[in-house]
């Protein structure tokens, strides 16, 4: 299988959609002339023209709202935020409009829109540019939220997101744009709302998503070196959340560490933990262990930021504390 | 009132200048486009008035709950504006939406049922007064976050432009909504993209209890400042249904002609409180009385009778007919079933 970058996988998915469906168009700040803040849309303007690759003013509320209106009128807009931190100024449109329109119209209006946004810390952008608001959005009924952890998933999820008739947020971990991974030439999609058992094992289950899979994978390697058999689960989708796959795994391993790379408090794993304590207690040999980034504004300094961000050491410490592994 | 229509354009060409001047009513002469049916305009204004009165009564009875914002006093604005649209145009409104919805021809029974929260309502009872929708009529809400509907309307207009139609989107909003940042964002976006969007400001002088003077630097006129966005703007007497229709026709014509977004400011007034929970402590009854003297539901038919366009009898016949329609809508709503509890889970996602 050919290896491609995470950003190239996204680009491939977007390009296919633009080529195959005339209703698909893109909007965002500097996605055209500039080529996209993370170069995902580089070359699109030349290929598809300014009607379909629309550079917007720095008006997140207006262009997200315009995306919603265009979707309600039958188009399939793909809207890009430069950072998910900037989504805050458009939360009204995402939550009050995109998520609620179908329900409050009694099913009359659909919003088949994709919102893409770089997310997460790790590149020293400081407090206002490093947050992970997919965790906030994942609570809202009426929108789907996905977050890929590798190029294969990035392509499979973006394809499904664009085809979905609901608003879908695709949170793209900024630290992963340059990651390489195997992506087949044959067409495939990844169903939204299904977690992936990315490694099978019998002794402990490590659960995460997005950037969090990096510390999870490296912790899994270390645990296996010490003779433990590790199962890893990549949630892929935060809403709908696939708890069943996690439950099935715990019935086999009887041990679990939940890993957020977003801030610990109120993270997605808080919700997973709450479900597990209700539904998996009888299977567990110890406490539900939960790891997340430290609950402070993101610091700029490299050493401080690394300390705040979840790493493999945090995951291993949790496995040791909870299960003596 | 010296002139019922003003413009922000530096020099107005004769062709784009609405013909109505002074107190004479040139629109009632033979130049009238034959599509203007005065009786229809009256009938719709009267329907909205009676519908709103019935809403108020049923709110007092506890049959309608939540926030209820009545359109009483503003009928000429909504009816004049909507009468200038085609079936394939979109309309977007805010929470004071009953008038716009009815003017668009939404089913009176089903709108009333929605206010009653019944299964037969336009949103199956899940939207309520502030969230009316009828996609078949291209009535795209009913939006209750102040100014939140503006970018949605821009998106509908964007789709119309993208699909290369000559249809347009009309977006209603209040004076209060102009203090939201997204109002500015949307004016700018519509202007740079030349969207087929008609910004329709219903300036009723108050946002809840806040008079414009207290919350806006720059006074009570909005239309002159719109030139900053490069968008042509007209001011119109919102108590005069024909003037509103005429201004709308001008703006609509320009949009269909590919001239990009247009802006209309209608000066109007709600005769009643902001919602049924409003004691109106913030304004004197004199001001209300003064505006009530220009009540379009009274002055318009009086003018028509005076000019010999219709007779007393015809007006009376219309009133009887409308009163029946409204009474029936209340019966329909009351007799409609509550939504089944299973509806909770429907319509969240496709
Ligand atoms: C974002 C937001 N803030 C506050 C409110 C509460 N609110 C509802 S209507 C209103 C006044 C709006 O006035 P205006 O835009 O002039 O419209 P009008 O009610 O006069 O028709 C306010 C403050 C709201 N719905 N949304
Ligand atoms: Mg107002």
XYZ file of C-alpha atoms and ligand atoms in Angstrom:
702
model
C 0.000 0.000 0.000
C 1.334 3.459 -0.874
C 2.243 5.765 2.008
C 0.828 9.281 2.004
C 0.675 12.187 4.418
C -2.350 12.893 6.609
C -2.890 16.211 4.800
C -2.680 14.479 1.420
C -5.304 11.967 2.499
C -7.688 14.775 3.388
C -6.872 16.529 0.168
C -7.635 13.423 -1.837
C -11.050 13.077 -0.212
C -11.929 16.713 -0.797
C -10.719 16.664 -4.374
C -12.752 13.570 -5.232
C -15.883 15.188 -3.832
C -15.287 18.389 -5.794
C -14.726 16.364 -8.954
C -17.718 14.067 -8.527
C -20.433 16.267 -7.087
C -21.163 19.737 -8.473
C -23.095 20.573 -5.297
C -19.877 20.404 -3.281
C -18.005 23.660 -2.769
C -15.607 24.995 -0.157
C -15.482 28.136 1.951
C -12.917 29.383 4.406
C -10.260 31.923 5.199
C -7.320 31.760 2.811
C -8.234 28.366 1.395
C -7.883 29.663 -2.181
C -5.159 32.103 -3.189
C -3.076 31.254 -0.125
C -3.628 27.502 -0.401
C -4.948 26.832 3.103
C -3.299 27.473 6.463
C -2.176 23.810 6.558
C -1.921 23.484 2.762
C -4.762 20.958 2.553
C -6.473 22.892 -0.250
C -3.314 23.908 -2.087
C -3.960 24.105 -5.837
C -7.756 23.821 -5.517
C -8.473 27.364 -6.649
C -6.664 26.795 -9.937
C -8.403 23.474 -10.426
C -11.956 24.298 -9.415
C -12.234 28.078 -9.719
C -13.385 30.834 -7.364
C -17.067 29.856 -7.426
C -16.308 26.560 -5.746
C -13.238 27.501 -3.724
C -14.446 30.582 -1.920
C -12.032 32.685 0.070
C -13.994 34.370 2.840
C -13.451 37.426 4.976
C -12.497 36.766 8.607
C -16.158 36.381 9.482
C -16.645 32.909 10.926
C -20.230 33.512 11.981
C -21.211 34.733 8.564
C -19.540 32.054 6.477
C -20.534 29.168 8.721
C -24.084 30.539 8.677
C -23.870 30.879 4.907
C -22.745 27.275 4.703
C -25.781 26.230 6.689
C -28.097 28.228 4.443
C -26.497 26.827 1.306
C -26.839 23.303 2.701
C -30.478 23.933 3.558
C -30.961 24.964 -0.070
C -29.515 21.704 -1.392
C -25.787 22.341 -1.810
C -23.081 20.410 0.061
C -20.683 22.977 1.466
C -17.377 22.147 3.096
C -16.372 24.907 5.457
C -12.916 25.279 6.971
C -11.846 26.955 10.193
C -8.188 27.920 10.475
C -8.321 26.511 13.994
C -11.056 24.909 16.035
C -10.317 27.611 18.605
C -11.847 30.090 16.152
C -15.036 28.078 16.004
C -16.032 29.770 19.243
C -17.150 32.924 17.435
C -19.377 30.757 15.236
C -20.757 28.481 17.931
C -24.121 30.185 17.682
C -24.446 29.152 14.056
C -23.117 25.628 14.613
C -25.205 24.861 17.670
C -28.314 27.000 17.444
C -28.633 26.692 13.678
C -26.908 23.676 12.139
C -27.662 21.267 14.966
C -31.199 22.439 15.717
C -32.670 23.227 12.311
C -33.838 19.737 11.484
C -35.485 19.177 14.830
C -37.202 22.521 15.202
C -38.501 22.387 11.651
C -40.054 19.001 12.350
C -37.698 17.298 9.911
C -38.192 19.733 7.036
C -34.619 20.993 6.795
C -31.390 19.025 6.437
C -27.943 20.525 6.723
C -25.511 18.346 4.745
C -22.446 20.398 5.608
C -18.927 19.465 6.621
C -16.937 21.702 8.940
C -13.213 20.978 8.986
C -10.980 22.362 11.681
C -7.412 21.820 12.819
C -7.495 20.923 16.508
C -5.256 20.378 19.484
C -2.015 21.473 21.050
C 1.595 20.570 20.502
C 2.880 23.171 18.076
C 3.521 25.982 20.563
C 0.708 28.259 19.492
C -0.242 29.204 23.027
C -3.555 29.424 24.821
C -5.872 30.736 22.074
C -4.737 28.393 19.282
C -4.264 25.019 20.950
C -7.645 23.956 22.256
C -9.781 20.948 21.334
C -13.370 22.071 21.122
C -14.501 18.887 19.402
C -15.115 17.875 23.017
C -17.682 20.646 23.450
C -19.298 19.990 20.086
C -19.558 16.263 20.746
C -22.245 16.944 23.342
C -24.625 18.603 20.868
C -27.401 16.428 19.427
C -27.950 17.036 15.727
C -24.321 17.200 14.639
C -21.794 14.427 14.154
C -18.199 14.823 15.261
C -15.278 12.755 14.009
C -11.552 12.998 14.633
C -9.123 10.851 12.621
C -5.796 9.671 14.001
C -4.040 8.544 10.806
C -4.116 9.088 7.028
C -6.202 5.973 6.302
C -8.939 7.105 8.669
C -8.654 10.708 7.546
C -9.566 9.718 3.987
C -12.235 7.201 4.972
C -13.894 9.578 7.409
C -13.818 12.668 5.196
C -15.434 10.670 2.386
C -18.252 9.555 4.663
C -18.592 12.995 6.225
C -19.133 14.635 2.844
C -21.716 12.018 1.867
C -23.596 12.317 5.158
C -26.822 14.333 5.128
C -26.169 15.777 8.600
C -23.746 18.478 9.682
C -20.426 16.763 10.406
C -17.470 18.297 12.216
C -14.123 16.843 11.144
C -11.552 17.747 13.781
C -8.084 17.360 12.287
C -5.286 17.098 14.861
C -2.818 19.790 13.828
C 0.116 17.702 15.011
C -0.790 14.929 12.568
C -0.915 16.793 9.223
C 2.653 15.707 8.480
C 2.227 12.076 9.616
C 2.631 9.312 7.043
C 0.492 6.228 6.725
C -0.635 3.497 4.350
C -3.612 4.369 2.191
C -4.832 1.968 -0.510
C -5.650 3.173 -4.005
C -8.915 1.203 -3.923
C -11.936 3.185 -2.807
C -13.195 2.723 0.743
C -15.234 4.656 3.290
C -15.313 4.500 7.075
C -18.714 4.440 8.703
C -19.318 7.392 11.026
C -20.061 6.321 14.592
C -17.950 3.158 14.612
C -14.854 2.774 16.744
C -11.847 0.870 15.449
C -10.064 -1.873 17.371
C -6.703 -0.833 16.020
C -4.708 -3.502 17.918
C -6.064 -6.719 19.454
C -4.948 -7.991 22.811
C -6.234 -9.636 25.949
C -4.700 -7.952 29.029
C -5.691 -4.272 28.885
C -7.728 -1.881 26.719
C -6.392 1.563 25.887
C -9.013 3.936 24.425
C -8.413 7.245 22.704
C -8.962 9.132 19.428
C -7.204 11.676 17.237
C -3.806 12.796 18.424
C -4.311 10.752 21.622
C -3.678 7.572 19.616
C -0.016 8.541 19.347
C 0.714 8.222 23.097
C -1.623 5.223 23.213
C 0.282 3.397 20.483
C 3.635 4.076 22.018
C 2.415 3.051 25.494
C 1.017 -0.121 23.937
C 4.429 -0.891 22.436
C 6.067 -0.477 25.843
C 3.501 -2.658 27.577
C 3.920 -5.360 24.975
C 7.679 -5.243 25.401
C 6.996 -6.039 29.047
C 4.944 -9.051 28.000
C 1.419 -7.672 28.201
C -1.104 -8.185 25.436
C -2.700 -4.804 24.660
C -5.922 -3.924 22.861
C -6.212 -0.366 21.517
C -9.445 1.312 20.493
C -9.620 4.410 18.348
C -13.054 5.969 18.830
C -12.762 7.799 15.469
C -16.194 9.288 16.087
C -17.155 11.284 19.180
C -20.808 11.661 18.234
C -22.262 9.137 17.767
C -20.048 7.511 20.381
C -19.452 3.775 19.986
C -19.506 2.541 23.588
C -20.374 -1.015 22.550
C -16.953 -1.640 21.033
C -15.307 -0.475 24.260
C -17.596 -2.688 26.370
C -16.871 -5.743 24.260
C -13.162 -5.178 24.646
C -13.334 -4.734 28.417
C -15.243 -7.998 28.761
C -12.125 -9.624 27.353
C -9.343 -7.587 28.980
C -10.961 -6.517 32.275
C -8.686 -3.475 32.392
C -9.056 -0.052 30.838
C -7.231 3.259 30.489
C -9.108 6.108 28.819
C -6.905 8.696 27.153
C -7.768 12.258 26.129
C -5.206 14.550 24.565
C -7.656 17.377 25.194
C -7.980 18.765 28.705
C -8.983 16.097 31.180
C -11.990 17.800 32.723
C -15.070 17.506 30.591
C -13.213 15.608 27.887
C -14.799 12.866 25.815
C -13.372 10.226 28.148
C -15.364 11.670 31.029
C -18.475 10.574 29.153
C -16.962 7.181 28.286
C -15.985 6.669 31.934
C -19.486 7.483 33.123
C -20.974 4.927 30.732
C -18.438 2.294 31.734
C -18.943 2.690 35.452
C -22.615 1.983 34.874
C -22.274 -0.809 32.369
C -18.859 -2.432 32.849
C -18.175 -2.447 36.592
C -18.716 -6.175 36.887
C -16.082 -6.856 34.237
C -13.349 -4.606 35.581
C -10.480 -5.756 37.798
C -9.699 -2.228 38.928
C -10.753 1.392 38.619
C -11.582 2.999 35.272
C -8.337 4.915 34.702
C -8.557 8.257 32.921
C -5.740 10.364 31.519
C -5.952 13.805 29.950
C -3.990 16.975 29.438
C -3.549 19.196 32.491
C -6.445 21.592 33.142
C -4.666 24.871 32.465
C -4.659 27.307 29.533
C -2.163 25.988 26.987
C 1.301 27.393 27.683
C 3.547 28.561 24.870
C 6.910 27.366 26.203
C 7.941 24.055 24.656
C 8.829 22.355 27.905
C 5.663 23.507 29.631
C 3.446 22.555 26.717
C 4.931 19.074 26.545
C 4.373 18.621 30.229
C 0.714 19.647 29.926
C 0.006 17.502 26.844
C -0.865 13.850 27.413
C 2.056 11.546 26.576
C 2.868 7.849 26.665
C 4.349 8.207 30.146
C 0.959 9.371 31.455
C -0.719 6.344 29.911
C 1.841 3.936 31.366
C 1.575 5.560 34.781
C -2.192 5.046 34.719
C -1.820 1.373 33.743
C 0.638 0.925 36.611
C -1.503 2.750 39.137
C -4.773 1.095 38.220
C -3.660 -2.416 37.411
C -0.053 -2.794 38.561
C 1.138 -3.305 34.975
C -45.394 62.467 5.867
C -43.717 64.314 2.995
C -42.405 61.297 1.172
C -42.732 57.704 2.116
C -39.596 56.520 0.373
C -36.035 57.771 0.742
C -32.807 56.356 -0.543
C -29.179 56.314 0.553
C -27.973 56.713 -3.018
C -26.199 60.011 -3.672
C -28.092 60.689 -6.873
C -31.191 58.800 -7.695
C -31.993 58.101 -11.281
C -35.572 58.677 -12.310
C -36.014 55.079 -13.283
C -35.144 53.644 -9.904
C -37.002 56.306 -7.962
C -40.275 55.079 -6.575
C -43.061 57.160 -8.003
C -44.936 57.657 -4.787
C -44.654 61.232 -3.485
C -46.646 63.123 -0.902
C -49.992 62.075 0.383
C -51.646 61.345 -2.915
C -51.778 57.692 -3.710
C -50.535 57.288 -7.258
C -50.346 53.555 -6.799
C -54.101 53.486 -6.855
C -54.268 54.780 -10.421
C -54.146 52.896 -13.699
C -50.341 52.679 -13.674
C -50.825 49.992 -11.117
C -49.384 46.685 -12.100
C -52.416 44.500 -12.487
C -50.912 42.032 -10.031
C -51.533 44.377 -7.114
C -54.799 43.301 -5.635
C -55.751 45.768 -2.951
C -58.332 43.501 -1.456
C -55.791 40.715 -1.123
C -53.431 43.065 0.662
C -56.161 44.162 3.020
C -57.354 40.644 3.583
C -53.887 39.450 4.534
C -53.280 42.345 6.901
C -56.621 41.731 8.539
C -55.945 38.007 8.753
C -52.663 38.621 10.524
C -54.309 41.083 12.924
C -57.104 38.710 13.825
C -54.759 35.751 14.028
C -52.551 37.640 16.478
C -55.529 38.699 18.564
C -56.616 35.075 18.735
C -53.087 34.075 19.736
C -53.160 36.567 22.585
C -56.478 35.198 23.810
C -55.307 31.638 23.709
C -52.094 32.566 25.447
C -54.150 34.002 28.286
C -56.048 30.740 28.416
C -52.777 28.856 28.711
C -53.278 27.007 25.433
C -50.278 28.724 23.871
C -47.158 28.806 26.017
C -43.556 29.923 25.830
C -42.641 33.303 24.387
C -45.251 34.818 22.095
C -44.302 37.867 20.015
C -47.192 39.480 18.199
C -46.991 41.354 14.909
C -49.846 43.758 15.688
C -49.126 47.152 14.109
C -46.531 45.905 11.642
C -48.908 44.162 9.229
C -48.419 46.614 6.368
C -44.693 45.999 6.401
C -44.756 42.223 6.209
C -47.657 42.039 3.775
C -46.253 44.696 1.442
C -42.823 43.089 1.466
C -43.864 39.490 0.937
C -46.332 40.441 -1.787
C -43.355 41.461 -3.904
C -41.862 37.966 -4.005
C -42.104 34.975 -6.316
C -42.822 31.435 -5.242
C -39.239 30.349 -5.771
C -37.819 33.107 -3.562
C -36.809 32.266 -0.005
C -38.016 34.111 3.072
C -36.162 34.102 6.368
C -37.627 35.649 9.474
C -36.948 36.072 13.169
C -39.019 35.116 16.221
C -41.742 37.680 15.433
C -42.647 35.490 12.521
C -46.390 34.827 12.419
C -47.078 37.758 10.108
C -44.393 36.786 7.640
C -45.467 33.156 7.695
C -49.112 33.943 7.015
C -48.233 36.516 4.371
C -46.263 33.779 2.663
C -49.387 31.691 2.517
C -48.570 29.170 5.202
C -51.575 27.185 6.302
C -53.415 29.097 9.035
C -54.580 25.929 10.765
C -51.159 24.368 10.888
C -49.479 27.538 12.099
C -52.014 27.869 14.903
C -51.564 24.184 15.718
C -47.820 24.725 15.975
C -48.384 27.498 18.510
C -50.578 25.096 20.441
C -47.736 22.563 20.275
C -49.851 19.985 18.482
C -48.837 17.115 16.219
C -50.503 18.792 13.238
C -48.321 21.876 13.611
C -45.889 22.963 10.932
C -43.002 21.509 12.970
C -45.115 18.733 14.559
C -45.260 20.826 17.724
C -41.504 20.791 18.200
C -40.785 24.341 17.058
C -43.306 26.677 18.626
C -44.141 30.306 17.908
C -40.553 31.430 17.340
C -39.640 28.554 15.028
C -42.097 28.388 12.144
C -40.920 26.608 8.985
C -42.477 25.629 5.689
C -39.881 24.495 3.215
C -42.484 23.840 0.514
C -43.368 27.536 0.666
C -39.710 28.411 0.937
C -40.330 29.892 4.345
C -37.044 29.007 6.040
C -37.826 30.036 9.656
C -38.568 31.431 12.336
C -35.171 32.107 14.110
C -34.930 33.105 17.721
C -31.313 34.059 18.216
C -31.288 37.765 17.436
C -29.484 38.309 14.081
C -28.659 34.605 13.753
C -30.912 34.330 10.711
C -28.879 36.800 8.661
C -26.001 34.533 7.604
C -28.437 31.675 6.999
C -30.223 33.929 4.538
C -26.891 34.772 2.921
C -26.308 31.056 2.435
C -29.692 30.528 0.814
C -28.926 33.426 -1.501
C -25.499 31.952 -2.175
C -27.155 28.704 -3.245
C -29.493 30.623 -5.553
C -26.507 32.361 -7.089
C -24.527 29.090 -7.331
C -27.468 27.385 -9.029
C -27.637 30.284 -11.476
C -31.291 31.074 -10.877
C -32.743 34.567 -10.675
C -34.545 33.745 -7.440
C -33.666 35.714 -4.330
C -33.821 35.595 -0.551
C -35.648 38.133 1.606
C -34.439 38.354 5.178
C -36.393 40.159 7.889
C -34.687 41.471 11.008
C -35.337 44.054 13.696
C -33.582 47.252 14.725
C -32.220 45.468 17.796
C -30.418 42.889 15.692
C -28.232 45.548 14.063
C -26.144 45.678 17.225
C -24.931 42.120 16.661
C -21.570 41.649 14.974
C -22.946 39.087 12.556
C -25.197 41.765 11.078
C -22.119 43.614 9.919
C -20.425 40.389 8.803
C -23.397 39.438 6.671
C -23.808 42.840 5.030
C -20.164 42.740 4.042
C -20.252 39.126 2.844
C -23.395 39.715 0.790
C -21.847 42.810 -0.756
C -18.493 41.294 -1.737
C -20.203 38.201 -3.177
C -23.056 40.207 -4.762
C -25.622 37.847 -3.292
C -29.277 38.020 -4.370
C -30.291 39.006 -0.848
C -32.842 41.589 0.224
C -32.089 42.834 3.729
C -35.435 43.892 5.176
C -35.142 45.891 8.376
C -38.340 46.308 10.350
C -37.484 49.310 12.430
C -40.212 49.363 15.062
C -38.212 51.745 17.238
C -37.633 49.266 20.059
C -35.786 46.059 20.809
C -37.750 44.734 23.752
C -37.656 47.710 26.139
C -34.697 49.434 24.527
C -35.496 52.407 22.347
C -33.070 52.878 19.481
C -31.795 56.135 20.949
C -30.627 54.331 24.062
C -28.766 51.516 22.339
C -27.545 52.896 19.047
C -25.033 55.614 18.301
C -26.191 57.396 15.173
C -29.905 57.857 15.672
C -33.001 56.127 14.430
C -32.198 56.056 10.699
C -30.273 53.026 9.546
C -30.504 53.334 5.764
C -27.971 56.148 5.232
C -25.122 54.146 6.810
C -25.691 51.145 4.585
C -23.866 52.957 1.795
C -20.663 52.083 3.678
C -21.141 48.498 2.549
C -21.794 49.531 -1.015
C -25.382 48.337 -0.702
C -28.224 50.534 -1.984
C -30.778 51.240 0.738
C -34.303 52.619 0.748
C -36.345 53.940 3.612
C -40.059 53.352 3.443
C -43.147 54.091 5.513
C -43.877 50.707 6.998
C -47.430 51.691 7.857
C -48.260 52.082 4.168
C -48.660 48.707 2.511
C -48.500 50.083 -1.017
C -45.364 52.079 -0.314
C -43.740 48.967 1.132
C -44.752 46.929 -1.860
C -43.420 49.563 -4.196
C -40.073 49.820 -2.432
C -39.844 46.034 -2.432
C -40.576 45.890 -6.139
C -37.760 48.345 -6.792
C -35.270 46.407 -4.679
C -36.384 43.036 -6.029
C -36.069 44.320 -9.584
C -32.493 45.386 -8.978
C -31.564 42.068 -7.424
C -33.066 40.080 -10.292
C -31.203 42.387 -12.592
C -27.963 41.125 -11.066
C -27.200 44.260 -9.071
C -26.486 42.391 -5.848
C -27.919 42.827 -2.364
C -30.374 45.594 -1.523
C -31.551 47.009 1.793
C -34.950 48.305 2.837
C -35.669 49.999 6.136
C -39.364 50.129 6.977
C -40.328 52.444 9.809
C -43.056 50.712 11.714
C -44.336 50.109 15.230
C -45.677 47.300 17.331
C -48.813 48.464 19.106
C -48.462 45.788 21.758
C -45.706 44.652 24.100
C -42.558 42.866 22.916
C -44.083 39.620 24.060
C -47.076 38.798 26.171
C -44.828 39.080 29.202
C -44.142 42.789 28.561
C -45.706 45.474 30.797
C -44.373 48.262 28.523
C -42.942 50.329 31.378
C -40.352 51.740 29.009
C -42.660 53.801 26.817
C -45.579 56.183 27.166
C -49.057 55.483 25.887
C -49.017 58.745 23.907
C -46.410 57.429 21.554
C -48.393 54.243 21.090
C -51.603 56.203 20.490
C -49.892 58.334 17.889
C -48.788 55.294 15.890
C -52.133 53.605 16.381
C -53.630 56.553 14.565
C -51.883 55.227 11.486
C -53.056 51.646 11.940
C -52.847 50.120 8.443
C -55.633 47.671 9.134
C -57.951 50.696 9.566
C -56.445 53.360 7.339
C -55.915 51.217 4.268
C -59.501 50.006 3.828
C -60.749 53.516 4.691
C -58.616 54.895 1.903
C -59.797 52.241 -0.523
C -63.417 53.029 0.268
C -62.813 56.756 0.000
C -61.248 56.322 -3.404
C -64.079 54.151 -4.534
C -61.885 51.118 -5.106
C -64.027 48.985 -2.822
C -67.257 49.277 -0.933
C -68.032 49.001 2.780
C -69.803 45.810 2.008
C -66.840 44.177 0.388
C -64.659 45.029 3.361
C -67.275 43.663 5.729
C -67.538 40.466 3.707
C -63.780 39.951 3.843
C -63.740 40.531 7.567
C -66.440 37.948 8.157
C -64.610 35.446 6.013
C -61.308 36.019 7.810
C -62.880 35.925 11.257
C -64.229 32.497 10.367
C -60.855 31.323 9.107
C -59.197 32.362 12.341
C -61.887 30.837 14.537
C -61.561 27.618 12.585
C -57.812 27.600 13.053
C -58.261 27.792 16.809
C -60.758 24.916 16.676
C -58.390 22.934 14.490
C -55.505 23.512 16.873
C -57.536 22.681 19.953
C -58.873 19.480 18.445
C -55.498 18.349 17.151
C -53.688 15.616 19.077
C -50.622 16.187 21.203
C -47.507 14.757 19.569
C -46.734 11.159 20.418
C -43.853 10.853 22.875
C -41.946 8.830 20.283
C -41.558 12.119 18.392
C -38.884 13.082 20.914
C -36.364 10.965 19.039
C -37.404 11.814 15.496
C -35.808 14.511 13.345
C -32.563 14.782 15.333
C -30.498 13.353 12.502
C -31.241 12.228 8.982
C -28.654 36.636 20.912
C -29.912 37.001 21.588
N -29.860 37.916 22.593
C -31.002 38.287 23.217
C -32.212 37.735 22.875
C -33.493 38.139 23.614
N -34.291 39.004 22.734
C -35.273 38.485 21.993
S -35.985 39.599 21.013
C -35.016 40.843 21.568
C -35.188 42.224 21.016
C -34.928 42.298 19.558
O -35.415 43.482 19.014
P -35.537 43.761 17.470
O -34.404 43.128 16.739
O -35.680 45.224 17.310
O -36.852 43.011 16.988
P -38.346 43.268 17.446
O -38.590 42.433 18.652
O -38.493 44.709 17.721
O -39.198 42.806 16.323
C -34.140 40.357 22.530
C -33.158 41.179 23.254
C -32.206 36.760 21.863
N -33.317 36.114 21.486
N -31.052 36.443 21.220
Mg -37.422 46.337 17.095
